[in-house]
Amino acid sequence: MIISGNNPAHVQQAVDALCAGELLGLPTETVYGLAADASNESAVAKIFKAKGRPSSHPLIVHVASSDCVPKFANDVPDFALKLMAKFWPGPLTLILPRRAERAAAAAGGQNSVGLRCPSHPMALEVLEACAAKGVWGVAAPSANQFGRVSPTTAAHVQSEFGPALLILDGGECEVGIESTIVDCTRGVPVLLRPGQISRAQIEQACDLKLVNPEALNSEAPRASGTLESHYAPTAKLRLMRTEEWQKALAALGPHAQNLALWSVQKPSHDLRGAGLFWRAMPSDATQAAHDLFSVLRDFDTRGVHTIWIETPPDTPEWEGVRDRLKRAAA
Ligand code: TXA
Ligand code: MG
């Protein structure tokens, strides 16, 4: 059931559900989350079950502010404090050393915990109300079936989990791709997942160089969003340079069938028969990130068999979008 985040009674209903160990579709500024009380083992088990996600894959725990961090983490390094001060509330997740016995199931049994304070006002409202009732953290992976496209509207969430799930409608997610994840448990900041907050911004905020996980020889923690194949639509997705799709489309001519194209360049119109769906890719990376998952879902809804996407520029502001597209195409 979708309830309105603008209605205080509905927000209260969402808070009550979480505090009672129920699941909730929670809006955040990045994507919608499938939320549950992070300290309630059976509630957390419901998340893994509903998503079909292996229970060893850790979930992000959402908190109302950095004041809640000591409830879940200890030995927080200085550079992590700087990142919190700079980017929270906002689309940044920090992996920190986990306090023994805290949120063990949500953390997938790892000795670290991923914490994030989201900036969506309705998410903050829910988290603050939960904290006031002693629910200090809310575990929430993206509200999609394991490996599938993340949801950026309440309707997307409902299409993943059906009408029985309580979903707080907070409108369209502003950012559109998941938070940047920085591992702060290795002495140096390690970028586990690129997002809207860029490498340069992180390095500047903590005055340290960001390390890539491949550069460390220790075993990286299991992270769904870092699997080679993830965020996949049903249709087959191919990344193509402009000249590539233009040539391929010219070769198909009027025979294009069940084909979708997301590109900055518009295809020459005599080729756009009933068999080709085209959507304009914004030339601005922030806007493209905002549109990405809803475009993939839209193409899937139209039942296309193949999706061609113009390869984004190889520049820092496109890193998050490029990362999601690479995994969606794998
Ligand atoms: O923007 C976001 O981060 C969204 C919204 C809902 O907040 N959440 C999200 O959650 O993307 P999820 O579970 O789909 O992705 C979280 C990523 C996964 O790749 C997970 O493995 C990783 O964070 N992660 C969480 N805790 C971790 C930990 N302790 N160590 C390593 N990776 C961790
Ligand atoms: Mg996810």
mmCIF file of C-alpha atoms and ligand atoms in Angstrom:
data_model
loop_
_atom_site.group_PDB
_atom_site.id
_atom_site.type_symbol
_atom_site.label_atom_id
_atom_site.label_comp_id
_atom_site.label_asym_id
_atom_site.label_seq_id
_atom_site.Cartn_x
_atom_site.Cartn_y
_atom_site.Cartn_z
ATOM 1 C CA MET A 1 0.000 0.000 0.000
ATOM 2 C CA ILE A 2 1.352 3.436 -0.938
ATOM 3 C CA ILE A 3 0.879 6.135 1.701
ATOM 4 C CA SER A 4 1.775 9.809 1.432
ATOM 5 C CA GLY A 5 4.918 11.212 3.017
ATOM 6 C CA ASN A 6 3.203 14.605 3.120
ATOM 7 C CA ASN A 7 0.570 13.349 5.536
ATOM 8 C CA PRO A 8 1.798 13.360 9.176
ATOM 9 C CA ALA A 9 -0.550 10.495 10.087
ATOM 10 C CA HIS A 10 0.953 8.406 7.294
ATOM 11 C CA VAL A 11 4.498 9.219 8.372
ATOM 12 C CA GLN A 12 3.519 8.071 11.860
ATOM 13 C CA GLN A 13 2.122 4.871 10.363
ATOM 14 C CA ALA A 14 5.474 4.290 8.628
ATOM 15 C CA VAL A 15 7.374 4.863 11.889
ATOM 16 C CA ASP A 16 5.052 2.518 13.777
ATOM 17 C CA ALA A 17 5.558 -0.181 11.150
ATOM 18 C CA LEU A 18 9.340 0.036 11.448
ATOM 19 C CA CYS A 19 9.251 0.049 15.254
ATOM 20 C CA ALA A 20 6.967 -3.019 15.165
ATOM 21 C CA GLY A 21 9.492 -4.962 13.074
ATOM 22 C CA GLU A 22 7.635 -4.569 9.763
ATOM 23 C CA LEU A 23 9.094 -3.699 6.372
ATOM 24 C CA LEU A 24 8.665 -0.259 4.800
ATOM 25 C CA GLY A 25 9.413 1.193 1.378
ATOM 26 C CA LEU A 26 11.380 4.306 2.367
ATOM 27 C CA PRO A 27 12.136 7.260 0.066
ATOM 28 C CA THR A 28 15.675 8.616 0.112
ATOM 29 C CA GLU A 29 17.391 11.186 -2.099
ATOM 30 C CA THR A 30 19.274 8.408 -3.966
ATOM 31 C CA VAL A 31 16.833 5.518 -4.499
ATOM 32 C CA TYR A 32 14.003 3.983 -2.464
ATOM 33 C CA GLY A 33 15.068 1.576 0.274
ATOM 34 C CA LEU A 34 13.410 -1.561 1.657
ATOM 35 C CA ALA A 35 13.660 -0.623 5.315
ATOM 36 C CA ALA A 36 13.529 -2.431 8.661
ATOM 37 C CA ASP A 37 14.764 -1.882 12.230
ATOM 38 C CA ALA A 38 18.503 -2.618 11.945
ATOM 39 C CA SER A 39 18.673 -4.054 15.454
ATOM 40 C CA ASN A 40 15.729 -6.423 15.025
ATOM 41 C CA GLU A 41 17.081 -9.666 13.627
ATOM 42 C CA SER A 42 13.757 -11.056 12.442
ATOM 43 C CA ALA A 43 12.851 -7.752 10.774
ATOM 44 C CA VAL A 44 16.208 -7.739 8.977
ATOM 45 C CA ALA A 45 15.628 -11.354 7.907
ATOM 46 C CA LYS A 46 12.444 -10.181 6.169
ATOM 47 C CA ILE A 47 14.521 -7.826 3.991
ATOM 48 C CA PHE A 48 16.840 -10.584 2.814
ATOM 49 C CA LYS A 49 13.880 -12.871 2.157
ATOM 50 C CA ALA A 50 11.825 -10.282 0.248
ATOM 51 C CA LYS A 51 14.783 -9.253 -1.910
ATOM 52 C CA GLY A 52 16.103 -12.749 -2.485
ATOM 53 C CA ARG A 53 19.457 -11.400 -1.393
ATOM 54 C CA PRO A 54 22.090 -13.682 0.189
ATOM 55 C CA SER A 55 22.092 -12.954 3.940
ATOM 56 C CA SER A 56 25.885 -12.591 3.901
ATOM 57 C CA HIS A 57 25.592 -9.412 1.795
ATOM 58 C CA PRO A 58 25.632 -6.512 4.261
ATOM 59 C CA LEU A 59 22.907 -3.838 4.281
ATOM 60 C CA ILE A 60 23.373 -0.116 4.798
ATOM 61 C CA VAL A 61 22.121 1.161 8.168
ATOM 62 C CA HIS A 62 20.478 4.587 7.925
ATOM 63 C CA VAL A 63 20.752 6.972 10.867
ATOM 64 C CA ALA A 64 19.140 10.301 11.770
ATOM 65 C CA SER A 65 22.485 12.043 12.364
ATOM 66 C CA SER A 66 26.116 11.425 13.197
ATOM 67 C CA ASP A 67 25.049 11.336 16.876
ATOM 68 C CA CYS A 68 23.726 7.822 16.215
ATOM 69 C CA VAL A 69 27.053 6.545 14.840
ATOM 70 C CA PRO A 70 28.417 5.412 18.252
ATOM 71 C CA LYS A 71 25.388 3.121 18.606
ATOM 72 C CA PHE A 72 26.791 0.984 15.781
ATOM 73 C CA ALA A 73 30.458 1.826 15.204
ATOM 74 C CA ASN A 74 33.611 2.387 17.220
ATOM 75 C CA ASP A 75 37.166 3.482 16.465
ATOM 76 C CA VAL A 76 35.826 5.862 13.822
ATOM 77 C CA PRO A 77 38.886 7.305 12.043
ATOM 78 C CA ASP A 78 39.381 11.043 11.780
ATOM 79 C CA PHE A 79 38.951 11.123 8.035
ATOM 80 C CA ALA A 80 35.536 9.445 8.393
ATOM 81 C CA LEU A 81 34.467 12.148 10.859
ATOM 82 C CA LYS A 82 35.505 14.763 8.315
ATOM 83 C CA LEU A 83 33.466 13.054 5.596
ATOM 84 C CA MET A 84 30.395 12.920 7.859
ATOM 85 C CA ALA A 85 30.760 16.569 8.763
ATOM 86 C CA LYS A 86 31.028 17.531 5.105
ATOM 87 C CA PHE A 87 28.480 15.272 3.377
ATOM 88 C CA TRP A 88 25.850 14.195 5.933
ATOM 89 C CA PRO A 89 22.963 14.308 5.546
ATOM 90 C CA GLY A 90 23.592 13.219 1.968
ATOM 91 C CA PRO A 91 24.345 10.445 -0.517
ATOM 92 C CA LEU A 92 27.462 9.040 1.183
ATOM 93 C CA THR A 93 27.785 5.681 2.973
ATOM 94 C CA LEU A 94 30.738 5.054 5.274
ATOM 95 C CA ILE A 95 31.919 1.542 6.149
ATOM 96 C CA LEU A 96 33.084 1.647 9.768
ATOM 97 C CA PRO A 97 34.302 -0.843 12.388
ATOM 98 C CA ARG A 98 31.162 -2.401 13.882
ATOM 99 C CA ARG A 99 30.490 -2.503 17.602
ATOM 100 C CA ALA A 100 30.265 -6.102 18.755
ATOM 101 C CA GLU A 101 26.650 -7.336 18.993
ATOM 102 C CA ARG A 102 25.243 -4.292 17.162
ATOM 103 C CA ALA A 103 23.263 -4.836 13.951
ATOM 104 C CA ALA A 104 25.097 -8.094 13.282
ATOM 105 C CA ALA A 105 22.417 -9.527 10.976
ATOM 106 C CA ALA A 106 22.095 -6.262 9.034
ATOM 107 C CA ALA A 107 25.875 -6.216 8.598
ATOM 108 C CA GLY A 108 25.748 -9.703 7.101
ATOM 109 C CA GLY A 109 27.933 -10.932 9.958
ATOM 110 C CA GLN A 110 30.893 -8.756 8.910
ATOM 111 C CA ASN A 111 32.848 -6.920 11.573
ATOM 112 C CA SER A 112 32.104 -3.641 9.805
ATOM 113 C CA VAL A 113 28.877 -1.708 9.309
ATOM 114 C CA GLY A 114 27.798 0.638 6.518
ATOM 115 C CA LEU A 115 26.226 3.853 7.874
ATOM 116 C CA ARG A 116 24.476 6.616 5.991
ATOM 117 C CA CYS A 117 22.444 9.670 6.999
ATOM 118 C CA PRO A 118 20.143 10.433 4.041
ATOM 119 C CA SER A 119 19.073 13.982 3.182
ATOM 120 C CA HIS A 120 15.509 13.281 1.969
ATOM 121 C CA PRO A 121 13.350 15.233 4.452
ATOM 122 C CA MET A 122 10.831 12.394 4.819
ATOM 123 C CA ALA A 123 13.580 9.850 5.430
ATOM 124 C CA LEU A 124 15.034 12.124 8.115
ATOM 125 C CA GLU A 125 11.614 12.612 9.664
ATOM 126 C CA VAL A 126 11.118 8.846 9.873
ATOM 127 C CA LEU A 127 14.642 8.221 11.207
ATOM 128 C CA GLU A 128 14.319 10.925 13.865
ATOM 129 C CA ALA A 129 10.969 9.574 15.043
ATOM 130 C CA CYS A 130 12.385 6.046 15.127
ATOM 131 C CA ALA A 131 15.446 7.181 17.110
ATOM 132 C CA ALA A 132 13.135 8.876 19.625
ATOM 133 C CA LYS A 133 11.610 5.437 20.184
ATOM 134 C CA GLY A 134 15.014 3.759 20.600
ATOM 135 C CA VAL A 135 15.265 2.477 17.041
ATOM 136 C CA TRP A 136 18.668 3.999 16.289
ATOM 137 C CA GLY A 137 19.218 2.636 12.834
ATOM 138 C CA VAL A 138 17.151 1.503 9.877
ATOM 139 C CA ALA A 139 18.656 -1.081 7.544
ATOM 140 C CA ALA A 140 17.677 -0.448 3.952
ATOM 141 C CA PRO A 141 19.076 -1.877 0.759
ATOM 142 C CA SER A 142 17.663 -0.536 -2.488
ATOM 143 C CA ALA A 143 14.024 -1.684 -2.772
ATOM 144 C CA ASN A 144 14.431 -3.989 -5.747
ATOM 145 C CA GLN A 145 14.747 -7.718 -6.225
ATOM 146 C CA PHE A 146 18.365 -8.869 -5.979
ATOM 147 C CA GLY A 147 20.379 -7.889 -9.059
ATOM 148 C CA ARG A 148 17.594 -5.800 -10.610
ATOM 149 C CA VAL A 149 17.205 -2.105 -11.368
ATOM 150 C CA SER A 150 16.930 0.168 -8.300
ATOM 151 C CA PRO A 151 13.599 2.008 -7.774
ATOM 152 C CA THR A 152 13.311 5.796 -7.920
ATOM 153 C CA THR A 153 9.531 6.127 -7.381
ATOM 154 C CA ALA A 154 6.992 4.574 -4.992
ATOM 155 C CA ALA A 155 5.327 2.893 -7.989
ATOM 156 C CA HIS A 156 8.634 1.206 -8.905
ATOM 157 C CA VAL A 157 8.837 -0.205 -5.372
ATOM 158 C CA GLN A 158 5.293 -1.512 -5.590
ATOM 159 C CA SER A 159 6.049 -3.193 -8.913
ATOM 160 C CA GLU A 160 8.940 -5.040 -7.197
ATOM 161 C CA PHE A 161 7.154 -6.214 -4.045
ATOM 162 C CA GLY A 162 3.409 -6.027 -4.714
ATOM 163 C CA PRO A 163 0.550 -4.204 -2.978
ATOM 164 C CA ALA A 164 1.040 -5.718 0.496
ATOM 165 C CA LEU A 165 4.212 -3.729 1.221
ATOM 166 C CA LEU A 166 3.721 -0.406 3.017
ATOM 167 C CA ILE A 167 5.478 2.291 0.952
ATOM 168 C CA LEU A 168 5.941 5.897 2.017
ATOM 169 C CA ASP A 169 5.648 8.029 -1.116
ATOM 170 C CA GLY A 170 8.315 10.717 -1.139
ATOM 171 C CA GLY A 171 8.127 11.544 -4.826
ATOM 172 C CA GLU A 172 10.841 10.977 -7.401
ATOM 173 C CA CYS A 173 14.325 10.471 -5.992
ATOM 174 C CA GLU A 174 16.469 13.490 -6.693
ATOM 175 C CA VAL A 175 19.865 11.815 -7.207
ATOM 176 C CA GLY A 176 18.676 8.644 -8.933
ATOM 177 C CA ILE A 177 21.720 6.413 -8.349
ATOM 178 C CA GLU A 178 22.817 4.862 -5.048
ATOM 179 C CA SER A 179 25.117 6.548 -2.554
ATOM 180 C CA THR A 180 28.878 6.733 -2.916
ATOM 181 C CA ILE A 181 30.417 4.133 -0.573
ATOM 182 C CA VAL A 182 33.735 4.765 1.170
ATOM 183 C CA ASP A 183 35.333 2.003 3.238
ATOM 184 C CA CYS A 184 36.899 3.626 6.325
ATOM 185 C CA THR A 185 38.168 0.420 7.971
ATOM 186 C CA ARG A 186 41.526 0.109 6.214
ATOM 187 C CA GLY A 187 43.448 3.112 7.456
ATOM 188 C CA VAL A 188 42.931 4.896 4.134
ATOM 189 C CA PRO A 189 39.651 5.798 2.408
ATOM 190 C CA VAL A 190 38.708 3.169 -0.190
ATOM 191 C CA LEU A 191 36.070 3.849 -2.850
ATOM 192 C CA LEU A 192 33.760 0.806 -2.973
ATOM 193 C CA ARG A 193 31.000 2.342 -5.106
ATOM 194 C CA PRO A 194 31.073 5.615 -7.077
ATOM 195 C CA GLY A 195 28.049 7.910 -6.824
ATOM 196 C CA GLN A 196 27.033 11.540 -7.048
ATOM 197 C CA ILE A 197 29.652 12.649 -4.520
ATOM 198 C CA SER A 198 32.814 12.429 -6.594
ATOM 199 C CA ARG A 199 36.336 11.201 -5.866
ATOM 200 C CA ALA A 200 37.639 14.762 -6.007
ATOM 201 C CA GLN A 201 35.064 15.973 -3.463
ATOM 202 C CA ILE A 202 35.939 13.151 -1.061
ATOM 203 C CA GLU A 203 39.667 13.633 -1.404
ATOM 204 C CA GLN A 204 39.292 17.334 -0.825
ATOM 205 C CA ALA A 205 37.069 16.899 2.239
ATOM 206 C CA CYS A 206 39.419 14.511 4.042
ATOM 207 C CA ASP A 207 42.688 15.641 2.483
ATOM 208 C CA LEU A 208 43.647 12.060 1.617
ATOM 209 C CA LYS A 209 43.979 10.151 -1.640
ATOM 210 C CA LEU A 210 41.110 7.716 -2.332
ATOM 211 C CA VAL A 211 42.298 4.169 -2.916
ATOM 212 C CA ASN A 212 40.639 1.683 -5.297
ATOM 213 C CA PRO A 213 39.721 -1.693 -3.788
ATOM 214 C CA GLU A 214 41.829 -3.506 -6.407
ATOM 215 C CA ALA A 215 44.871 -1.722 -5.040
ATOM 216 C CA LEU A 216 44.489 -3.523 -1.702
ATOM 217 C CA ASN A 217 45.455 -7.164 -1.682
ATOM 218 C CA SER A 218 43.224 -8.123 1.234
ATOM 219 C CA GLU A 219 39.871 -9.667 0.384
ATOM 220 C CA ALA A 220 37.216 -7.039 -0.305
ATOM 221 C CA PRO A 221 33.959 -7.313 1.653
ATOM 222 C CA ARG A 222 31.003 -8.810 -0.192
ATOM 223 C CA ALA A 223 28.945 -6.049 -1.707
ATOM 224 C CA SER A 224 26.006 -6.655 -4.022
ATOM 225 C CA GLY A 225 26.420 -3.321 -5.764
ATOM 226 C CA THR A 226 29.995 -4.259 -6.589
ATOM 227 C CA LEU A 227 29.132 -7.561 -8.302
ATOM 228 C CA GLU A 228 30.075 -7.557 -11.955
ATOM 229 C CA SER A 229 26.469 -8.046 -13.049
ATOM 230 C CA HIS A 230 23.913 -5.904 -11.231
ATOM 231 C CA TYR A 231 21.226 -3.279 -11.874
ATOM 232 C CA ALA A 232 20.138 -5.366 -14.854
ATOM 233 C CA PRO A 233 16.961 -4.705 -16.848
ATOM 234 C CA THR A 234 15.150 -7.683 -18.414
ATOM 235 C CA ALA A 235 16.123 -6.624 -21.932
ATOM 236 C CA LYS A 236 19.657 -7.151 -23.162
ATOM 237 C CA LEU A 237 21.664 -3.977 -22.713
ATOM 238 C CA ARG A 238 24.569 -2.868 -24.895
ATOM 239 C CA LEU A 239 26.788 0.168 -24.471
ATOM 240 C CA MET A 240 27.688 1.705 -27.826
ATOM 241 C CA ARG A 241 29.627 4.701 -29.005
ATOM 242 C CA THR A 242 27.656 7.244 -31.066
ATOM 243 C CA GLU A 243 29.098 6.121 -34.417
ATOM 244 C CA GLU A 244 28.455 2.503 -33.447
ATOM 245 C CA TRP A 245 24.720 2.824 -32.795
ATOM 246 C CA GLN A 246 24.274 5.167 -35.736
ATOM 247 C CA LYS A 247 25.848 2.622 -38.087
ATOM 248 C CA ALA A 248 23.932 -0.292 -36.574
ATOM 249 C CA LEU A 249 20.667 1.599 -36.812
ATOM 250 C CA ALA A 250 21.326 2.586 -40.427
ATOM 251 C CA ALA A 251 21.947 -1.094 -41.214
ATOM 252 C CA LEU A 252 18.637 -2.112 -39.611
ATOM 253 C CA GLY A 253 16.671 0.617 -41.332
ATOM 254 C CA PRO A 254 12.913 0.016 -41.092
ATOM 255 C CA HIS A 255 13.575 -3.481 -39.720
ATOM 256 C CA ALA A 256 14.318 -2.233 -36.200
ATOM 257 C CA GLN A 257 12.159 -4.321 -33.857
ATOM 258 C CA ASN A 258 11.665 -4.243 -30.078
ATOM 259 C CA LEU A 259 14.648 -1.967 -29.816
ATOM 260 C CA ALA A 260 15.210 0.943 -27.427
ATOM 261 C CA LEU A 261 17.869 3.614 -27.601
ATOM 262 C CA TRP A 262 18.994 6.088 -24.934
ATOM 263 C CA SER A 263 21.336 8.579 -26.527
ATOM 264 C CA VAL A 264 22.210 12.258 -26.480
ATOM 265 C CA GLN A 265 22.088 12.340 -30.266
ATOM 266 C CA LYS A 266 18.638 11.893 -31.739
ATOM 267 C CA PRO A 267 18.405 9.154 -34.405
ATOM 268 C CA SER A 268 17.634 10.543 -37.871
ATOM 269 C CA HIS A 269 13.867 10.476 -37.927
ATOM 270 C CA ASP A 270 13.232 8.394 -41.042
ATOM 271 C CA LEU A 271 14.633 5.417 -39.084
ATOM 272 C CA ARG A 272 12.222 5.774 -36.196
ATOM 273 C CA GLY A 273 9.599 3.188 -37.022
ATOM 274 C CA ALA A 274 7.207 1.609 -34.540
ATOM 275 C CA GLY A 275 9.972 -0.832 -33.565
ATOM 276 C CA LEU A 276 12.348 1.722 -32.034
ATOM 277 C CA PHE A 277 11.775 3.597 -28.790
ATOM 278 C CA TRP A 278 14.102 6.524 -28.303
ATOM 279 C CA ARG A 279 14.641 8.582 -25.196
ATOM 280 C CA ALA A 280 16.957 11.541 -24.950
ATOM 281 C CA MET A 281 19.955 11.073 -22.679
ATOM 282 C CA PRO A 282 20.712 14.339 -20.886
ATOM 283 C CA SER A 283 24.169 15.663 -21.684
ATOM 284 C CA ASP A 284 24.481 16.646 -18.028
ATOM 285 C CA ALA A 285 25.724 13.764 -15.822
ATOM 286 C CA THR A 286 23.644 14.739 -12.767
ATOM 287 C CA GLN A 287 20.470 14.788 -14.834
ATOM 288 C CA ALA A 288 21.397 11.522 -16.566
ATOM 289 C CA ALA A 289 21.884 9.844 -13.159
ATOM 290 C CA HIS A 290 18.473 11.116 -12.118
ATOM 291 C CA ASP A 291 16.859 9.563 -15.227
ATOM 292 C CA LEU A 292 18.913 6.356 -15.574
ATOM 293 C CA PHE A 293 16.907 3.758 -13.647
ATOM 294 C CA SER A 294 13.492 5.069 -14.657
ATOM 295 C CA VAL A 295 14.536 4.989 -18.315
ATOM 296 C CA LEU A 296 15.647 1.345 -17.951
ATOM 297 C CA ARG A 297 12.339 0.489 -16.271
ATOM 298 C CA ASP A 298 10.383 2.343 -18.939
ATOM 299 C CA PHE A 299 12.116 0.382 -21.711
ATOM 300 C CA ASP A 300 11.434 -2.894 -19.867
ATOM 301 C CA THR A 301 7.765 -1.966 -19.467
ATOM 302 C CA ARG A 302 7.510 -1.474 -23.217
ATOM 303 C CA GLY A 303 8.738 -5.034 -23.635
ATOM 304 C CA VAL A 304 11.764 -4.255 -25.807
ATOM 305 C CA HIS A 305 14.277 -7.085 -26.287
ATOM 306 C CA THR A 306 17.346 -4.937 -26.728
ATOM 307 C CA ILE A 307 18.488 -1.652 -25.221
ATOM 308 C CA TRP A 308 21.283 0.367 -26.770
ATOM 309 C CA ILE A 309 22.838 3.054 -24.623
ATOM 310 C CA GLU A 310 25.304 5.655 -25.783
ATOM 311 C CA THR A 311 28.537 5.235 -23.842
ATOM 312 C CA PRO A 312 28.863 8.264 -21.536
ATOM 313 C CA PRO A 313 31.997 10.402 -21.655
ATOM 314 C CA ASP A 314 35.027 9.123 -19.775
ATOM 315 C CA THR A 315 35.052 12.079 -17.348
ATOM 316 C CA PRO A 316 34.877 12.154 -13.511
ATOM 317 C CA GLU A 317 31.309 13.478 -13.264
ATOM 318 C CA TRP A 318 30.034 10.476 -15.247
ATOM 319 C CA GLU A 319 31.781 7.850 -13.081
ATOM 320 C CA GLY A 320 28.632 6.829 -11.145
ATOM 321 C CA VAL A 321 26.496 6.461 -14.271
ATOM 322 C CA ARG A 322 29.253 4.618 -16.164
ATOM 323 C CA ASP A 323 29.633 2.211 -13.232
ATOM 324 C CA ARG A 324 25.888 1.358 -13.170
ATOM 325 C CA LEU A 325 25.718 0.975 -16.955
ATOM 326 C CA LYS A 326 28.748 -1.316 -17.061
ATOM 327 C CA ARG A 327 27.157 -3.629 -14.484
ATOM 328 C CA ALA A 328 23.725 -3.435 -16.134
ATOM 329 C CA ALA A 329 25.312 -4.499 -19.434
ATOM 330 C CA ALA A 330 27.400 -7.326 -17.923
HETATM 331 O O1 TXA B 1 21.840 5.048 -1.808
HETATM 332 C C1 TXA B 1 21.913 3.991 -1.206
HETATM 333 O O2 TXA B 1 22.958 3.612 -0.678
HETATM 334 C C2 TXA B 1 20.637 3.126 -1.135
HETATM 335 C C3 TXA B 1 19.592 3.880 -0.316
HETATM 336 C C4 TXA B 1 18.378 3.041 -0.044
HETATM 337 O O3 TXA B 1 20.167 4.360 0.865
HETATM 338 N N1 TXA B 1 20.932 1.848 -0.561
HETATM 339 C C5 TXA B 1 21.614 0.901 -1.225
HETATM 340 O O4 TXA B 1 21.713 -0.293 -0.552
HETATM 341 O O5 TXA B 1 22.087 1.044 -2.333
HETATM 342 P P1 TXA B 1 22.183 -1.655 -1.217
HETATM 343 O O6 TXA B 1 22.066 -2.663 -0.133
HETATM 344 O O7 TXA B 1 21.427 -1.922 -2.449
HETATM 345 O O8 TXA B 1 23.681 -1.427 -1.475
HETATM 346 C C6 TXA B 1 24.499 -1.254 -0.390
HETATM 347 C C7 TXA B 1 25.911 -1.619 -0.707
HETATM 348 C C8 TXA B 1 26.004 -3.076 -1.044
HETATM 349 O O9 TXA B 1 26.879 -3.221 -2.145
HETATM 350 C C9 TXA B 1 26.551 -3.636 0.245
HETATM 351 O O10 TXA B 1 27.182 -4.845 0.077
HETATM 352 C C10 TXA B 1 27.466 -2.511 0.710
HETATM 353 O O11 TXA B 1 26.700 -1.386 0.465
HETATM 354 N N2 TXA B 1 27.746 -2.591 2.139
HETATM 355 C C11 TXA B 1 26.908 -2.383 3.161
HETATM 356 N N3 TXA B 1 27.515 -2.643 4.334
HETATM 357 C C12 TXA B 1 28.768 -2.991 4.035
HETATM 358 C C13 TXA B 1 29.905 -3.404 4.805
HETATM 359 N N4 TXA B 1 29.854 -3.516 6.112
HETATM 360 N N5 TXA B 1 31.028 -3.691 4.147
HETATM 361 C C14 TXA B 1 31.086 -3.601 2.797
HETATM 362 N N6 TXA B 1 30.064 -3.244 2.023
HETATM 363 C C15 TXA B 1 28.922 -2.946 2.620
HETATM 364 MG MG MG B 2 21.041 -2.347 -4.506
#
